[in-house]
PDB file of N, CA and C in Angstrom:
ATOM      1  N   UNK G 203      13.997  11.646  11.651  1.00 60.00           N
ATOM      2  CA  UNK G 203      13.316  10.342  10.210  1.00 60.00           C
ATOM      3  C   UNK G 203      12.226   9.225  11.063  1.00 60.00           C
ATOM      4  N   UNK G 204      11.983   8.816  10.326  1.00 64.00           N
ATOM      5  CA  UNK G 204      11.093   7.807  11.346  1.00 64.00           C
ATOM      6  C   UNK G 204      11.849   6.429  11.836  1.00 64.00           C
ATOM      7  N   UNK G 205      11.558   5.446  11.890  1.00 72.00           N
ATOM      8  CA  UNK G 205      11.821   4.147  12.286  1.00 72.00           C
ATOM      9  C   UNK G 205      10.983   3.059  11.414  1.00 72.00           C
ATOM     10  N   UNK G 206      11.182   2.329  10.669  1.00 74.00           N
ATOM     11  CA  UNK G 206      10.310   1.586   9.580  1.00 74.00           C
ATOM     12  C   UNK G 206       9.308   0.752  10.409  1.00 74.00           C
ATOM     13  N   UNK G 207       8.250   0.697  10.327  1.00 78.00           N
ATOM     14  CA  UNK G 207       7.666  -0.341  10.929  1.00 78.00           C
ATOM     15  C   UNK G 207       7.605  -2.031  10.169  1.00 78.00           C
ATOM     16  N   UNK G 208       7.951  -2.706  10.700  1.00 82.00           N
ATOM     17  CA  UNK G 208       8.278  -4.499  11.107  1.00 82.00           C
ATOM     18  C   UNK G 208       7.257  -4.859  11.248  1.00 82.00           C
ATOM     19  N   UNK G 209       7.121  -5.805   9.884  1.00 85.00           N
ATOM     20  CA  UNK G 209       5.943  -6.499  10.098  1.00 85.00           C
ATOM     21  C   UNK G 209       6.183  -8.311  10.403  1.00 85.00           C
ATOM     22  N   UNK G 210       4.816  -8.232  11.117  1.00 84.00           N
ATOM     23  CA  UNK G 210       5.282  -9.755  11.778  1.00 84.00           C
ATOM     24  C   UNK G 210       5.084 -10.762  10.080  1.00 84.00           C
ATOM     25  N   UNK G 211       5.937 -11.844  10.973  1.00 83.00           N
ATOM     26  CA  UNK G 211       5.900 -13.250   9.572  1.00 83.00           C
ATOM     27  C   UNK G 211       4.567 -13.624   9.657  1.00 83.00           C
ATOM     28  N   UNK G 212       2.823 -13.742   9.413  1.00 82.00           N
ATOM     29  CA  UNK G 212       1.928 -14.202   9.920  1.00 82.00           C
ATOM     30  C   UNK G 212       1.722 -15.630   9.284  1.00 82.00           C
ATOM     31  N   UNK G 213       2.627 -15.541   8.156  1.00 81.00           N
ATOM     32  CA  UNK G 213       2.344 -16.967   7.425  1.00 81.00           C
ATOM     33  C   UNK G 213       2.412 -18.162   8.870  1.00 81.00           C
ATOM     34  N   UNK G 214       3.584 -17.813   8.887  1.00 81.00           N
ATOM     35  CA  UNK G 214       3.342 -18.887   9.927  1.00 81.00           C
ATOM     36  C   UNK G 214       2.038 -19.331  11.066  1.00 81.00           C
ATOM     37  N   UNK G 215       0.970 -18.452  11.764  1.00 79.00           N
ATOM     38  CA  UNK G 215       0.314 -18.323  12.165  1.00 79.00           C
ATOM     39  C   UNK G 215      -0.774 -19.640  11.458  1.00 79.00           C
ATOM     40  N   UNK G 216      -0.250 -19.993  10.280  1.00 81.00           N
ATOM     41  CA  UNK G 216      -0.888 -20.935   9.955  1.00 81.00           C
ATOM     42  C   UNK G 216      -0.631 -22.424  10.260  1.00 81.00           C
ATOM     43  N   UNK G 217       0.558 -22.679  10.876  1.00 81.00           N
ATOM     44  CA  UNK G 217       1.016 -23.844  11.274  1.00 81.00           C
ATOM     45  C   UNK G 217       0.462 -23.355  12.523  1.00 81.00           C
ATOM     46  N   UNK G 218      -0.228 -25.076  12.796  1.00 82.00           N
ATOM     47  CA  UNK G 218      -1.048 -25.400  14.154  1.00 82.00           C
ATOM     48  C   UNK G 218      -0.071 -24.755  15.452  1.00 82.00           C
ATOM     49  N   UNK G 219       1.124 -25.487  15.366  1.00 84.00           N
ATOM     50  CA  UNK G 219       1.445 -25.288  16.802  1.00 84.00           C
ATOM     51  C   UNK G 219       2.245 -24.243  16.945  1.00 84.00           C
ATOM     52  N   UNK G 220       2.252 -23.224  15.718  1.00 82.00           N
ATOM     53  CA  UNK G 220       2.709 -21.556  16.075  1.00 82.00           C
ATOM     54  C   UNK G 220       1.676 -21.417  16.703  1.00 82.00           C
ATOM     55  N   UNK G 221       0.236 -21.593  16.182  1.00 83.00           N
ATOM     56  CA  UNK G 221      -0.885 -20.502  16.377  1.00 83.00           C
ATOM     57  C   UNK G 221      -1.116 -21.312  17.981  1.00 83.00           C
ATOM     58  N   UNK G 222      -0.693 -22.514  18.183  1.00 87.00           N
ATOM     59  CA  UNK G 222      -1.809 -22.600  19.366  1.00 87.00           C
ATOM     60  C   UNK G 222      -0.028 -21.550  20.863  1.00 87.00           C
ATOM     61  N   UNK G 223       0.386 -21.773  21.029  1.00 82.00           N
ATOM     62  CA  UNK G 223       1.520 -21.908  21.306  1.00 82.00           C
ATOM     63  C   UNK G 223       0.818 -20.439  21.604  1.00 82.00           C
ATOM     64  N   UNK G 224       1.170 -19.347  20.176  1.00 81.00           N
ATOM     65  CA  UNK G 224       0.186 -17.770  21.053  1.00 81.00           C
ATOM     66  C   UNK G 224      -0.856 -18.172  21.271  1.00 81.00           C
ATOM     67  N   UNK G 225      -1.776 -18.798  20.755  1.00 85.00           N
ATOM     68  CA  UNK G 225      -3.270 -18.491  21.781  1.00 85.00           C
ATOM     69  C   UNK G 225      -3.030 -18.877  23.434  1.00 85.00           C
ATOM     70  N   UNK G 226      -2.202 -19.994  23.669  1.00 86.00           N
ATOM     71  CA  UNK G 226      -2.041 -20.201  25.202  1.00 86.00           C
ATOM     72  C   UNK G 226      -1.206 -19.609  25.594  1.00 86.00           C
ATOM     73  N   UNK G 227      -0.479 -18.609  24.950  1.00 82.00           N
ATOM     74  CA  UNK G 227       0.367 -17.406  25.625  1.00 82.00           C
ATOM     75  C   UNK G 227      -0.469 -16.479  26.248  1.00 82.00           C
ATOM     76  N   UNK G 228      -1.201 -16.064  24.878  1.00 80.00           N
ATOM     77  CA  UNK G 228      -1.888 -14.583  25.579  1.00 80.00           C
ATOM     78  C   UNK G 228      -3.215 -14.797  26.417  1.00 80.00           C
ATOM     79  N   UNK G 229      -4.089 -15.994  26.317  1.00 84.00           N
ATOM     80  CA  UNK G 229      -5.224 -16.454  27.127  1.00 84.00           C
ATOM     81  C   UNK G 229      -4.077 -16.720  29.186  1.00 84.00           C
ATOM     82  N   UNK G 230      -3.242 -17.125  28.638  1.00 83.00           N
ATOM     83  CA  UNK G 230      -1.923 -17.287  29.884  1.00 83.00           C
ATOM     84  C   UNK G 230      -2.081 -16.086  30.539  1.00 83.00           C
ATOM     85  N   UNK G 231      -2.130 -15.124  29.661  1.00 77.00           N
ATOM     86  CA  UNK G 231      -1.053 -13.758  30.321  1.00 77.00           C
ATOM     87  C   UNK G 231      -3.216 -12.925  30.651  1.00 77.00           C
ATOM     88  N   UNK G 232      -3.563 -12.934  30.100  1.00 76.00           N
ATOM     89  CA  UNK G 232      -5.502 -12.222  30.479  1.00 76.00           C
ATOM     90  C   UNK G 232      -5.801 -13.173  31.433  1.00 76.00           C
ATOM     91  N   UNK G 233      -5.726 -14.122  31.568  1.00 79.00           N
ATOM     92  CA  UNK G 233      -6.094 -15.375  32.879  1.00 79.00           C
ATOM     93  C   UNK G 233      -5.444 -14.477  34.161  1.00 79.00           C
ATOM     94  N   UNK G 234      -3.876 -14.755  34.321  1.00 75.00           N
ATOM     95  CA  UNK G 234      -3.012 -13.635  35.119  1.00 75.00           C
ATOM     96  C   UNK G 234      -3.182 -12.254  35.513  1.00 75.00           C
ATOM     97  N   UNK G 235      -3.632 -11.428  34.519  1.00 70.00           N
ATOM     98  CA  UNK G 235      -4.355 -10.182  34.708  1.00 70.00           C
ATOM     99  C   UNK G 235      -5.976 -10.123  34.596  1.00 70.00           C
ATOM    100  N   UNK G 236      -6.595 -11.245  35.224  1.00 64.00           N
ATOM    101  CA  UNK G 236      -7.694 -11.107  36.156  1.00 64.00           C
ATOM    102  C   UNK G 236      -7.834 -11.584  36.854  1.00 64.00           C
ATOM    103  N   UNK G 237      -6.426 -10.864  38.149  1.00 65.00           N
ATOM    104  CA  UNK G 237      -6.864 -11.423  39.207  1.00 65.00           C
ATOM    105  C   UNK G 237      -6.399  -9.849  39.658  1.00 65.00           C
ATOM    106  N   UNK G 238      -6.224  -9.502  39.193  1.00 70.00           N
ATOM    107  CA  UNK G 238      -5.751  -7.672  39.751  1.00 70.00           C
ATOM    108  C   UNK G 238      -6.817  -6.515  39.415  1.00 70.00           C
ATOM    109  N   UNK G 239      -7.237  -5.557  39.973  1.00 75.00           N
ATOM    110  CA  UNK G 239      -7.583  -5.074  40.126  1.00 75.00           C
ATOM    111  C   UNK G 239      -7.459  -3.754  39.256  1.00 75.00           C
ATOM    112  N   UNK G 240      -7.384  -3.370  37.426  1.00 77.00           N
ATOM    113  CA  UNK G 240      -7.211  -1.961  37.111  1.00 77.00           C
ATOM    114  C   UNK G 240      -7.794  -1.762  36.297  1.00 77.00           C
ATOM    115  N   UNK G 241      -7.191  -0.363  35.937  1.00 82.00           N
ATOM    116  CA  UNK G 241      -7.952   0.029  34.682  1.00 82.00           C
ATOM    117  C   UNK G 241      -7.738   0.031  33.275  1.00 82.00           C
ATOM    118  N   UNK G 242      -8.727  -0.311  32.441  1.00 81.00           N
ATOM    119  CA  UNK G 242      -9.209   0.032  30.970  1.00 81.00           C
ATOM    120  C   UNK G 242      -8.308   0.329  30.103  1.00 81.00           C
ATOM    121  N   UNK G 243      -7.544   1.332  30.756  1.00 87.00           N
ATOM    122  CA  UNK G 243      -5.783   1.417  29.685  1.00 87.00           C
ATOM    123  C   UNK G 243      -4.927   1.276  30.174  1.00 87.00           C
ATOM    124  N   UNK G 244      -4.769   0.504  31.071  1.00 83.00           N
ATOM    125  CA  UNK G 244      -4.023  -0.630  31.807  1.00 83.00           C
ATOM    126  C   UNK G 244      -3.992  -2.029  31.138  1.00 83.00           C
ATOM    127  N   UNK G 245      -5.331  -2.152  31.344  1.00 79.00           N
ATOM    128  CA  UNK G 245      -5.361  -3.410  30.328  1.00 79.00           C
ATOM    129  C   UNK G 245      -5.278  -3.471  29.283  1.00 79.00           C
ATOM    130  N   UNK G 246      -5.417  -2.146  28.141  1.00 85.00           N
ATOM    131  CA  UNK G 246      -4.775  -2.686  26.483  1.00 85.00           C
ATOM    132  C   UNK G 246      -3.946  -2.327  26.732  1.00 85.00           C
ATOM    133  N   UNK G 247      -2.666  -1.546  27.646  1.00 86.00           N
ATOM    134  CA  UNK G 247      -1.605  -1.363  27.772  1.00 86.00           C
ATOM    135  C   UNK G 247      -0.980  -2.994  27.959  1.00 86.00           C
ATOM    136  N   UNK G 248      -1.432  -3.294  28.812  1.00 81.00           N
ATOM    137  CA  UNK G 248      -0.833  -4.838  29.282  1.00 81.00           C
ATOM    138  C   UNK G 248      -1.474  -5.635  27.792  1.00 81.00           C
ATOM    139  N   UNK G 249      -1.951  -6.060  27.369  1.00 82.00           N
ATOM    140  CA  UNK G 249      -2.836  -6.857  26.019  1.00 82.00           C
ATOM    141  C   UNK G 249      -1.773  -6.793  25.228  1.00 82.00           C
ATOM    142  N   UNK G 250      -1.627  -5.613  24.500  1.00 87.00           N
ATOM    143  CA  UNK G 250      -0.914  -4.825  23.370  1.00 87.00           C
ATOM    144  C   UNK G 250       0.052  -5.171  23.563  1.00 87.00           C
ATOM    145  N   UNK G 251       0.898  -5.023  24.797  1.00 86.00           N
ATOM    146  CA  UNK G 251       2.812  -5.198  24.900  1.00 86.00           C
ATOM    147  C   UNK G 251       2.637  -6.767  24.929  1.00 86.00           C
ATOM    148  N   UNK G 252       1.713  -7.760  25.940  1.00 83.00           N
ATOM    149  CA  UNK G 252       2.337  -9.060  25.628  1.00 83.00           C
ATOM    150  C   UNK G 252       1.621  -9.402  23.809  1.00 83.00           C
ATOM    151  N   UNK G 253       0.900  -8.959  23.291  1.00 84.00           N
ATOM    152  CA  UNK G 253       1.049  -9.677  22.116  1.00 84.00           C
ATOM    153  C   UNK G 253       1.683  -9.055  20.953  1.00 84.00           C
ATOM    154  N   UNK G 254       2.876  -7.858  21.525  1.00 87.00           N
ATOM    155  CA  UNK G 254       3.655  -7.735  20.466  1.00 87.00           C
ATOM    156  C   UNK G 254       4.542  -8.445  21.321  1.00 87.00           C
ATOM    157  N   UNK G 255       5.294  -8.612  22.392  1.00 87.00           N
ATOM    158  CA  UNK G 255       6.151  -9.867  22.405  1.00 87.00           C
ATOM    159  C   UNK G 255       6.127 -11.153  22.384  1.00 87.00           C
ATOM    160  N   UNK G 256       5.053 -11.516  22.283  1.00 83.00           N
ATOM    161  CA  UNK G 256       4.462 -13.056  22.011  1.00 83.00           C
ATOM    162  C   UNK G 256       4.620 -13.144  20.597  1.00 83.00           C
ATOM    163  N   UNK G 257       4.205 -12.615  19.926  1.00 84.00           N
ATOM    164  CA  UNK G 257       4.597 -12.421  17.982  1.00 84.00           C
ATOM    165  C   UNK G 257       6.107 -12.298  18.065  1.00 84.00           C
ATOM    166  N   UNK G 258       6.308 -11.753  18.775  1.00 86.00           N
ATOM    167  CA  UNK G 258       8.027 -11.663  18.447  1.00 86.00           C
ATOM    168  C   UNK G 258       8.599 -13.066  18.239  1.00 86.00           C
ATOM    169  N   UNK G 259       8.006 -13.851  20.050  1.00 85.00           N
ATOM    170  CA  UNK G 259       9.041 -15.070  19.761  1.00 85.00           C
ATOM    171  C   UNK G 259       8.105 -15.790  19.130  1.00 85.00           C
ATOM    172  N   UNK G 260       7.194 -16.020  18.971  1.00 82.00           N
ATOM    173  CA  UNK G 260       6.276 -16.973  18.455  1.00 82.00           C
ATOM    174  C   UNK G 260       6.451 -16.651  16.643  1.00 82.00           C
ATOM    175  N   UNK G 261       6.785 -16.191  16.122  1.00 82.00           N
ATOM    176  CA  UNK G 261       6.162 -15.627  14.744  1.00 82.00           C
ATOM    177  C   UNK G 261       7.844 -14.795  13.840  1.00 82.00           C
ATOM    178  N   UNK G 262       8.028 -14.092  14.754  1.00 85.00           N
ATOM    179  CA  UNK G 262       9.497 -13.329  14.187  1.00 85.00           C
ATOM    180  C   UNK G 262       8.560 -11.862  12.884  1.00 85.00           C
ATOM    181  N   UNK G 263       9.958 -12.132  12.957  1.00 85.00           N
ATOM    182  CA  UNK G 263       9.257 -10.820  11.630  1.00 85.00           C
ATOM    183  C   UNK G 263       9.764 -10.929  10.506  1.00 85.00           C
ATOM    184  N   UNK G 264       8.889 -10.298   9.179  1.00 82.00           N
ATOM    185  CA  UNK G 264       9.369 -10.695   7.664  1.00 82.00           C
ATOM    186  C   UNK G 264      10.604 -10.322   7.116  1.00 82.00           C
ATOM    187  N   UNK G 265      10.692 -11.123   6.674  1.00 79.00           N
ATOM    188  CA  UNK G 265      12.008 -10.502   5.745  1.00 79.00           C
ATOM    189  C   UNK G 265      11.862  -9.787   4.119  1.00 79.00           C
ATOM    190  N   UNK G 266      13.150  -8.490   4.597  1.00 75.00           N
ATOM    191  CA  UNK G 266      12.871  -8.094   2.975  1.00 75.00           C
ATOM    192  C   UNK G 266      12.149  -8.595   1.794  1.00 75.00           C
ATOM    193  N   UNK G 267      11.370  -8.075   1.082  1.00 71.00           N
ATOM    194  CA  UNK G 267      10.929  -8.102   0.364  1.00 71.00           C
ATOM    195  C   UNK G 267      11.051  -7.473  -1.191  1.00 71.00           C
ATOM    196  N   UNK G 268      11.174  -8.089  -2.085  1.00 68.00           N
ATOM    197  CA  UNK G 268      11.616  -7.869  -3.100  1.00 68.00           C
ATOM    198  C   UNK G 268      10.419  -7.097  -4.255  1.00 68.00           C
ATOM    199  N   UNK G 269      10.204  -5.763  -4.137  1.00 68.00           N
ATOM    200  CA  UNK G 269       8.703  -5.486  -5.204  1.00 68.00           C
ATOM    201  C   UNK G 269       8.946  -5.324  -6.074  1.00 68.00           C
ATOM    202  N   UNK G 270       9.859  -5.401  -6.678  1.00 67.00           N
ATOM    203  CA  UNK G 270      10.575  -4.710  -8.341  1.00 67.00           C
ATOM    204  C   UNK G 270       9.957  -5.643  -9.530  1.00 67.00           C
ATOM    205  N   UNK G 271       9.127  -7.020  -9.022  1.00 72.00           N
ATOM    206  CA  UNK G 271       8.576  -7.456 -10.067  1.00 72.00           C
ATOM    207  C   UNK G 271       8.653  -6.737 -11.846  1.00 72.00           C
ATOM    208  N   UNK G 272       8.160  -5.434 -11.456  1.00 69.00           N
ATOM    209  CA  UNK G 272       8.202  -4.387 -12.302  1.00 69.00           C
ATOM    210  C   UNK G 272       9.300  -3.902 -13.747  1.00 69.00           C
ATOM    211  N   UNK G 273      10.208  -3.637 -13.047  1.00 71.00           N
ATOM    212  CA  UNK G 273      11.497  -3.682 -13.515  1.00 71.00           C
ATOM    213  C   UNK G 273      12.031  -4.783 -14.508  1.00 71.00           C
ATOM    214  N   UNK G 274      11.881  -4.678 -15.951  1.00 76.00           N
ATOM    215  CA  UNK G 274      12.402  -6.472 -16.183  1.00 76.00           C
ATOM    216  C   UNK G 274      13.147  -4.971 -17.403  1.00 76.00           C
ATOM    217  N   UNK G 275      13.845  -5.975 -18.297  1.00 80.00           N
ATOM    218  CA  UNK G 275      15.477  -5.202 -19.208  1.00 80.00           C
ATOM    219  C   UNK G 275      14.676  -4.167 -20.379  1.00 80.00           C
ATOM    220  N   UNK G 276      13.279  -4.211 -20.403  1.00 80.00           N
ATOM    221  CA  UNK G 276      12.280  -2.507 -21.409  1.00 80.00           C
ATOM    222  C   UNK G 276      13.069  -1.542 -20.522  1.00 80.00           C
ATOM    223  N   UNK G 277      12.254  -1.835 -19.204  1.00 78.00           N
ATOM    224  CA  UNK G 277      12.558  -0.598 -18.318  1.00 78.00           C
ATOM    225  C   UNK G 277      14.000   0.000 -18.170  1.00 78.00           C
ATOM    226  N   UNK G 278      14.718  -1.350 -18.130  1.00 81.00           N
ATOM    227  CA  UNK G 278      16.829  -0.990 -17.887  1.00 81.00           C
ATOM    228  C   UNK G 278      17.013  -0.354 -18.939  1.00 81.00           C
ATOM    229  N   UNK G 279      16.381  -0.521 -20.614  1.00 82.00           N
ATOM    230  CA  UNK G 279      16.514  -0.278 -21.539  1.00 82.00           C
ATOM    231  C   UNK G 279      17.077   1.493 -21.972  1.00 82.00           C
ATOM    232  N   UNK G 280      15.221   1.506 -21.172  1.00 81.00           N
ATOM    233  CA  UNK G 280      15.111   2.957 -21.534  1.00 81.00           C
ATOM    234  C   UNK G 280      15.673   3.825 -20.625  1.00 81.00           C
ATOM    235  N   UNK G 281      16.012   3.468 -19.482  1.00 79.00           N
ATOM    236  CA  UNK G 281      17.009   4.155 -18.551  1.00 79.00           C
ATOM    237  C   UNK G 281      18.120   4.051 -19.561  1.00 79.00           C
ATOM    238  N   UNK G 282      18.855   3.527 -19.365  1.00 82.00           N
ATOM    239  CA  UNK G 282      20.380   3.160 -20.391  1.00 82.00           C
ATOM    240  C   UNK G 282      19.890   4.478 -21.485  1.00 82.00           C
ATOM    241  N   UNK G 283      18.797   4.659 -22.178  1.00 80.00           N
ATOM    242  CA  UNK G 283      18.871   5.560 -22.956  1.00 80.00           C
ATOM    243  C   UNK G 283      18.403   6.457 -22.337  1.00 80.00           C
ATOM    244  N   UNK G 284      17.509   7.152 -21.947  1.00 76.00           N
ATOM    245  CA  UNK G 284      17.171   8.649 -20.973  1.00 76.00           C
ATOM    246  C   UNK G 284      18.718   9.058 -20.709  1.00 76.00           C
ATOM    247  N   UNK G 285      19.466   7.652 -19.798  1.00 72.00           N
ATOM    248  CA  UNK G 285      21.038   8.293 -19.030  1.00 72.00           C
ATOM    249  C   UNK G 285      21.930   8.482 -20.648  1.00 72.00           C
ATOM    250  N   UNK G 286      22.152   8.378 -21.629  1.00 76.00           N
ATOM    251  CA  UNK G 286      22.426   8.779 -22.993  1.00 76.00           C
ATOM    252  C   UNK G 286      22.488  10.025 -22.888  1.00 76.00           C
ATOM    253  N   UNK G 287      21.082   9.550 -23.377  1.00 70.00           N
ATOM    254  CA  UNK G 287      20.339  11.301 -24.132  1.00 70.00           C
ATOM    255  C   UNK G 287      20.909  12.663 -22.618  1.00 70.00           C
ATOM    256  N   UNK G 288      20.825  12.051 -21.533  1.00 64.00           N
ATOM    257  CA  UNK G 288      20.928  13.422 -21.144  1.00 64.00           C
ATOM    258  C   UNK G 288      22.461  13.487 -20.536  1.00 64.00           C
ATOM    259  N   UNK G 289      24.032  12.345 -21.130  1.00 71.00           N
ATOM    260  CA  UNK G 289      25.299  13.340 -21.268  1.00 71.00           C
ATOM    261  C   UNK G 289      24.767  13.369 -22.251  1.00 71.00           C
ATOM    262  N   UNK G 290      24.267  13.942 -23.225  1.00 71.00           N
ATOM    263  CA  UNK G 290      24.277  14.183 -24.757  1.00 71.00           C
ATOM    264  C   UNK G 290      24.294  15.395 -25.132  1.00 71.00           C
ATOM    265  N   UNK G 291      23.619  16.260 -23.435  1.00 73.00           N
ATOM    266  CA  UNK G 291      22.935  17.080 -23.336  1.00 73.00           C
ATOM    267  C   UNK G 291      23.798  18.885 -23.819  1.00 73.00           C
ATOM    268  N   UNK G 292      23.386  19.583 -23.616  1.00 71.00           N
ATOM    269  CA  UNK G 292      24.502  20.598 -24.489  1.00 71.00           C
ATOM    270  C   UNK G 292      25.151  21.417 -23.680  1.00 71.00           C
ATOM    271  N   UNK G 293      26.299  21.181 -23.708  1.00 78.00           N
ATOM    272  CA  UNK G 293      27.486  21.972 -22.723  1.00 78.00           C
ATOM    273  C   UNK G 293      28.290  23.349 -23.571  1.00 78.00           C
ATOM    274  N   UNK G 294      28.899  24.193 -22.754  1.00 81.00           N
ATOM    275  CA  UNK G 294      29.147  25.174 -23.261  1.00 81.00           C
ATOM    276  C   UNK G 294      29.990  24.986 -24.918  1.00 81.00           C
ATOM    277  N   UNK G 295      30.567  24.136 -24.478  1.00 76.00           N
ATOM    278  CA  UNK G 295      31.447  23.468 -25.955  1.00 76.00           C
ATOM    279  C   UNK G 295      31.018  23.368 -26.903  1.00 76.00           C
ATOM    280  N   UNK G 296      30.005  22.549 -27.014  1.00 67.00           N
ATOM    281  CA  UNK G 296      28.979  22.057 -27.330  1.00 67.00           C
ATOM    282  C   UNK G 296      27.713  23.385 -28.630  1.00 67.00           C
ATOM    283  N   UNK G 297      27.842  23.898 -27.608  1.00 69.00           N
ATOM    284  CA  UNK G 297      26.901  24.737 -28.052  1.00 69.00           C
ATOM    285  C   UNK G 297      28.230  25.881 -29.111  1.00 69.00           C
ATOM    286  N   UNK G 298      29.098  26.293 -28.191  1.00 74.00           N
ATOM    287  CA  UNK G 298      30.204  27.043 -29.315  1.00 74.00           C
ATOM    288  C   UNK G 298      30.249  26.335 -30.565  1.00 74.00           C
ATOM    289  N   UNK G 299      30.527  24.931 -30.434  1.00 70.00           N
ATOM    290  CA  UNK G 299      30.632  24.199 -32.015  1.00 70.00           C
ATOM    291  C   UNK G 299      29.735  24.499 -32.568  1.00 70.00           C
ATOM    292  N   UNK G 300      28.688  24.749 -31.721  1.00 63.00           N
ATOM    293  CA  UNK G 300      27.239  24.882 -32.561  1.00 63.00           C
ATOM    294  C   UNK G 300      26.739  25.571 -32.836  1.00 63.00           C
ATOM    295  N   UNK G 301      27.276  26.820 -32.589  1.00 72.00           N
ATOM    296  CA  UNK G 301      26.989  28.466 -32.873  1.00 72.00           C
ATOM    297  C   UNK G 301      27.997  28.527 -34.291  1.00 72.00           C
ATOM    298  N   UNK G 302      29.220  27.885 -34.224  1.00 72.00           N
ATOM    299  CA  UNK G 302      30.439  28.259 -35.263  1.00 72.00           C
ATOM    300  C   UNK G 302      29.701  28.123 -36.274  1.00 72.00           C
ATOM    301  N   UNK G 303      29.412  26.444 -36.084  1.00 64.00           N
ATOM    302  CA  UNK G 303      29.079  25.489 -37.364  1.00 64.00           C
ATOM    303  C   UNK G 303      27.445  27.027 -38.396  1.00 64.00           C
ATOM    304  N   UNK G 304      27.197  27.243 -36.972  1.00 62.00           N
ATOM    305  CA  UNK G 304      25.732  27.946 -37.494  1.00 62.00           C
ATOM    306  C   UNK G 304      26.624  29.728 -39.074  1.00 62.00           C
ATOM    307  N   UNK G 305      27.881  29.743 -38.290  1.00 67.00           N
ATOM    308  CA  UNK G 305      27.889  30.916 -38.969  1.00 67.00           C
ATOM    309  C   UNK G 305      29.060  30.335 -39.773  1.00 67.00           C
ATOM    310  N   UNK G 306      29.668  29.368 -40.022  1.00 57.00           N
ATOM    311  CA  UNK G 306      29.949  28.897 -41.625  1.00 57.00           C
ATOM    312  C   UNK G 306      28.672  28.720 -42.457  1.00 57.00           C
ATOM    313  N   UNK G 307      28.384  27.940 -42.076  1.00 46.00           N
ATOM    314  CA  UNK G 307      26.507  27.683 -42.620  1.00 46.00           C
ATOM    315  C   UNK G 307      26.064  29.396 -43.362  1.00 46.00           C
ATOM    316  N   UNK G 308      26.135  29.877 -42.467  1.00 47.00           N
ATOM    317  CA  UNK G 308      25.486  31.152 -43.152  1.00 47.00           C
ATOM    318  C   UNK G 308      26.553  31.834 -44.008  1.00 47.00           C
ATOM    319  N   UNK G 309      27.676  31.894 -43.337  1.00 48.00           N
ATOM    320  CA  UNK G 309      28.514  32.349 -44.303  1.00 48.00           C
ATOM    321  C   UNK G 309      28.635  32.331 -45.380  1.00 48.00           C
ATOM    322  N   UNK G 310      28.177  30.580 -45.969  1.00 44.00           N
ATOM    323  CA  UNK G 310      28.385  30.006 -46.605  1.00 44.00           C
ATOM    324  C   UNK G 310      27.553  30.441 -47.867  1.00 44.00           C
ATOM    325  N   UNK G 311      26.263  30.829 -47.466  1.00 41.00           N
ATOM    326  CA  UNK G 311      25.111  31.064 -47.983  1.00 41.00           C
ATOM    327  C   UNK G 311      25.162  32.586 -48.055  1.00 41.00           C
ATOM    328  N   UNK G 312      25.818  33.060 -47.794  1.00 47.00           N
ATOM    329  CA  UNK G 312      26.308  34.776 -47.884  1.00 47.00           C
ATOM    330  C   UNK G 312      27.049  34.919 -49.302  1.00 47.00           C
ATOM    331  N   UNK G 313      27.912  34.182 -49.025  1.00 48.00           N
ATOM    332  CA  UNK G 313      28.760  34.627 -50.630  1.00 48.00           C
ATOM    333  C   UNK G 313      28.371  33.814 -51.362  1.00 48.00           C
ATOM    334  N   UNK G 314      27.514  32.780 -51.673  1.00 43.00           N
ATOM    335  CA  UNK G 314      26.602  32.416 -53.192  1.00 43.00           C
ATOM    336  C   UNK G 314      25.898  33.493 -53.721  1.00 43.00           C
ATOM    337  N   UNK G 315      26.138  33.645 -54.458  1.00 49.00           N
ATOM    338  CA  UNK G 315      25.596  34.323 -55.663  1.00 49.00           C
ATOM    339  C   UNK G 315      24.200  33.859 -56.242  1.00 49.00           C
ATOM    340  N   UNK G 316      23.122  34.843 -56.615  1.00 44.00           N
ATOM    341  CA  UNK G 316      21.716  34.168 -56.928  1.00 44.00           C
ATOM    342  C   UNK G 316      21.181  34.098 -57.627  1.00 44.00           C
TER     343      UNK G 316
END
């Protein structure tokens, strides 16, 4: 199975102190890396890791959001009706009773004079 992707709480980036702390930390990491001779791939991995770590520390993750605004009382009623109809589906006992009812109904018609 897959691991659910966590989302950063980007609403906190609008707070100036959080934004400045995040920017300063990224600049600090970038300045420390400038003194070293490394490949582009290493630069990318370091930069990506730095952003993720600082975002975790500074911003944190979003909480679980409730996306069920569309689910209202009308939906609940229709689901309950559907479940009730499902429970009324034909069973062996109901089919036998139905067949017996048909037989008695036809027997009554056969015995009637025209």
